[in-house]
Coordinates of C-alpha atoms in Angstrom, one line a residue:
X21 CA 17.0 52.9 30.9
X22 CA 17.1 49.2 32.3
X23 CA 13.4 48.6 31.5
X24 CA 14.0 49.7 28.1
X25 CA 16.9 47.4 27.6
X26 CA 14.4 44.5 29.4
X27 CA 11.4 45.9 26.9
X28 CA 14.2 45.4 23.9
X29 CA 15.4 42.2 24.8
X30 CA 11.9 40.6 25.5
X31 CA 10.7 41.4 22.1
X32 CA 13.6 40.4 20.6
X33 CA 13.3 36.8 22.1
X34 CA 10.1 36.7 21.2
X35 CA 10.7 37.4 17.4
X36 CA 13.6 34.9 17.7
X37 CA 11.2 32.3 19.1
X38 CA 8.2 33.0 16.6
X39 CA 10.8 32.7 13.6
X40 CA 11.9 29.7 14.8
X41 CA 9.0 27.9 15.1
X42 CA 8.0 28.4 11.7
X43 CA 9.0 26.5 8.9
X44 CA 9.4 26.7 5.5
X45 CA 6.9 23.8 4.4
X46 CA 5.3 24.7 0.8
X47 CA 3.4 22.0 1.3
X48 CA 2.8 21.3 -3.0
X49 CA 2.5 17.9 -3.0
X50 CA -0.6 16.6 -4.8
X51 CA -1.6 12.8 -5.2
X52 CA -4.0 12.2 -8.3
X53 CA -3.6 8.5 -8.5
X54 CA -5.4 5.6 -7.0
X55 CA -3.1 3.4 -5.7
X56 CA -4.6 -0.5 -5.7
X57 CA -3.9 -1.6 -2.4
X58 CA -3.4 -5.1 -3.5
X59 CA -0.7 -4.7 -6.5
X60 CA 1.8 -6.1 -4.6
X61 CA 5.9 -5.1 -5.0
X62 CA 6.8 -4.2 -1.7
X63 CA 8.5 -1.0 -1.4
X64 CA 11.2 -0.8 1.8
X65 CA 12.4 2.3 3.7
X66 CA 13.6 3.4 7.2
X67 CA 11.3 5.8 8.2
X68 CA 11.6 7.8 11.9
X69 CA 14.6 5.3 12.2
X70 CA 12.6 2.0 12.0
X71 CA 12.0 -0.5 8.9
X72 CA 8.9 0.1 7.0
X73 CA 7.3 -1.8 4.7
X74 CA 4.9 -0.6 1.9
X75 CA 2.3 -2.6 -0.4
X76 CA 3.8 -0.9 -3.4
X77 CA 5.7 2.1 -5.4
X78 CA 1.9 3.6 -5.3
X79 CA 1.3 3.6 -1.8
X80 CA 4.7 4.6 -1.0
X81 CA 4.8 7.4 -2.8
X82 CA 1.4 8.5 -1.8
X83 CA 2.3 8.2 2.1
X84 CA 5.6 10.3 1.4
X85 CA 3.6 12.7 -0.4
X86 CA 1.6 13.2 2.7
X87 CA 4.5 13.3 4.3
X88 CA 5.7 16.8 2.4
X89 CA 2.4 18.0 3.1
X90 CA 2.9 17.4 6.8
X91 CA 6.4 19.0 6.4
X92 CA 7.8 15.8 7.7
X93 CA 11.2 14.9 6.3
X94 CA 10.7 12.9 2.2
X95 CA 11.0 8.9 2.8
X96 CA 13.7 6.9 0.8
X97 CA 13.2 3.1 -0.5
X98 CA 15.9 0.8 0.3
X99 CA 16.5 -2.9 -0.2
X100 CA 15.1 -5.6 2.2
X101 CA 18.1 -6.4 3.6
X102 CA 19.0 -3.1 4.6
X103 CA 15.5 -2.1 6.0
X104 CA 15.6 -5.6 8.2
X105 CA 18.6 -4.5 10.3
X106 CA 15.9 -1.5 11.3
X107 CA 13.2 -3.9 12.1
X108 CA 12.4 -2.8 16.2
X109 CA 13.7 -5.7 18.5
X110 CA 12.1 -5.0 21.8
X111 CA 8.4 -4.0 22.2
X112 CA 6.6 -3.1 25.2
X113 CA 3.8 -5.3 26.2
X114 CA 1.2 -3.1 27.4
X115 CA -1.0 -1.0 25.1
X116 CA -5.1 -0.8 24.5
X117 CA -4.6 -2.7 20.7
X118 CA -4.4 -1.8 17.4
X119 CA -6.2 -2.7 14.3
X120 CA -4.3 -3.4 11.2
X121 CA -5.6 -4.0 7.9
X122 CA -3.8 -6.2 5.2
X123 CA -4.6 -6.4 1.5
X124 CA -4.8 -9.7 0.1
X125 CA -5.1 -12.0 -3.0
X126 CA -6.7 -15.5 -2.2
X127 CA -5.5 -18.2 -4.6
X128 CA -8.4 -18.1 -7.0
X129 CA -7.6 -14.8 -7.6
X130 CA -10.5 -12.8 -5.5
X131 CA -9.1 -10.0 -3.4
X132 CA -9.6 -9.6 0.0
X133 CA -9.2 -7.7 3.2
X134 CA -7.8 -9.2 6.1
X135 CA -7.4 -7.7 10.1
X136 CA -4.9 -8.1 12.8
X137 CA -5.2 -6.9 16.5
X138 CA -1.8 -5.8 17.9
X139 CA -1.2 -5.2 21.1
X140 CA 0.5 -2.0 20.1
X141 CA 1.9 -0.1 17.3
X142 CA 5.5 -1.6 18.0
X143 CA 4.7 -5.2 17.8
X144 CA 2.5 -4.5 14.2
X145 CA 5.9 -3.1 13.2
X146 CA 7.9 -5.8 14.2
X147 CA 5.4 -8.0 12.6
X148 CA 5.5 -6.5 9.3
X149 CA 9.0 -6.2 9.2
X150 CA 9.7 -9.3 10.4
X151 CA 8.0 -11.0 8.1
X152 CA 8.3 -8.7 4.8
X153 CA 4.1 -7.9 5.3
X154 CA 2.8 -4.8 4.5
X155 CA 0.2 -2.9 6.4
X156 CA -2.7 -0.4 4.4
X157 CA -2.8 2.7 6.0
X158 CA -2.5 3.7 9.6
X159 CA -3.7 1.3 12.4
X160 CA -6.9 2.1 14.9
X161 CA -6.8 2.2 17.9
X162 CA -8.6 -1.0 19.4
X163 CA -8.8 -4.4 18.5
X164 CA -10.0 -5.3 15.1
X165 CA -14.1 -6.5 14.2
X166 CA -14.5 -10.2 13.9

């Protein structure tokens, strides 16, 4: 009878812990539009508990539509000031680089793209939220070409 009750019990853990580790994503988010990465009206929000700053309503709502699909939790904009007092204080020092790449309009008008080697991911986020810069699309790892 005791390996019976020890038979019971196992499965029923293990149905606990399958059920648990699924989740109900539906995953139905679809981005049709192609968001100009130099339209710029930055777009703030506090995302994973840090400041975030995006390029524009465009890009922002393309990243948290990627977000859905990657069942992360939906990002909210707030204002500037808000976001700032989420900007990361303290970053490490150590780290193998990352690129970032920065969308910008020279003064006569022609667009361009622009790279910045970080240290790490936490000091590009600093950076950018720091200084109200927004960064396209997720940093390499490495420093950036010359």
């Amino acid at each position: 009878m005791s390996k019976l009750s020890v038979s019971v019990a196992l499965c029923a853990v293990l149905v606990c812990l399958s059920s648990a580790q699924t989740r109900n994503c539906p995953r139905k988010c679809n981005v049709y539009a192609r968001c100009s990465p130099y339209h710029k009206d930055l777009v703030w929000s506090i995302v994973d508990g840090t400041c975030r700053v995006f390029q524009n309503g465009c890009l922002f709502g393309s990243e948290n539509c990627n977000r859905v699909n990657s069942c992360k939790p939906k990002m909210v904009s707030t204002t500037a000031e808000a976001c700032k007092k989420r900007c990361i204080q303290i970053c490490p020092f150590g780290g193998s680089g990352v690129c970032a790449s920065f969308a910008e309009t020279n003064k006569d008008g022609t667009n361009v793209w622009k790279y910045k080697t970080f240290i790490n991911g936490c000091l590009l986020a600093q950076y950018a939220c720091e200084n109200g810069i927004a960064y396209i699309g997720e940093p390499t790892e490495g420093e950036c070409p010359e």
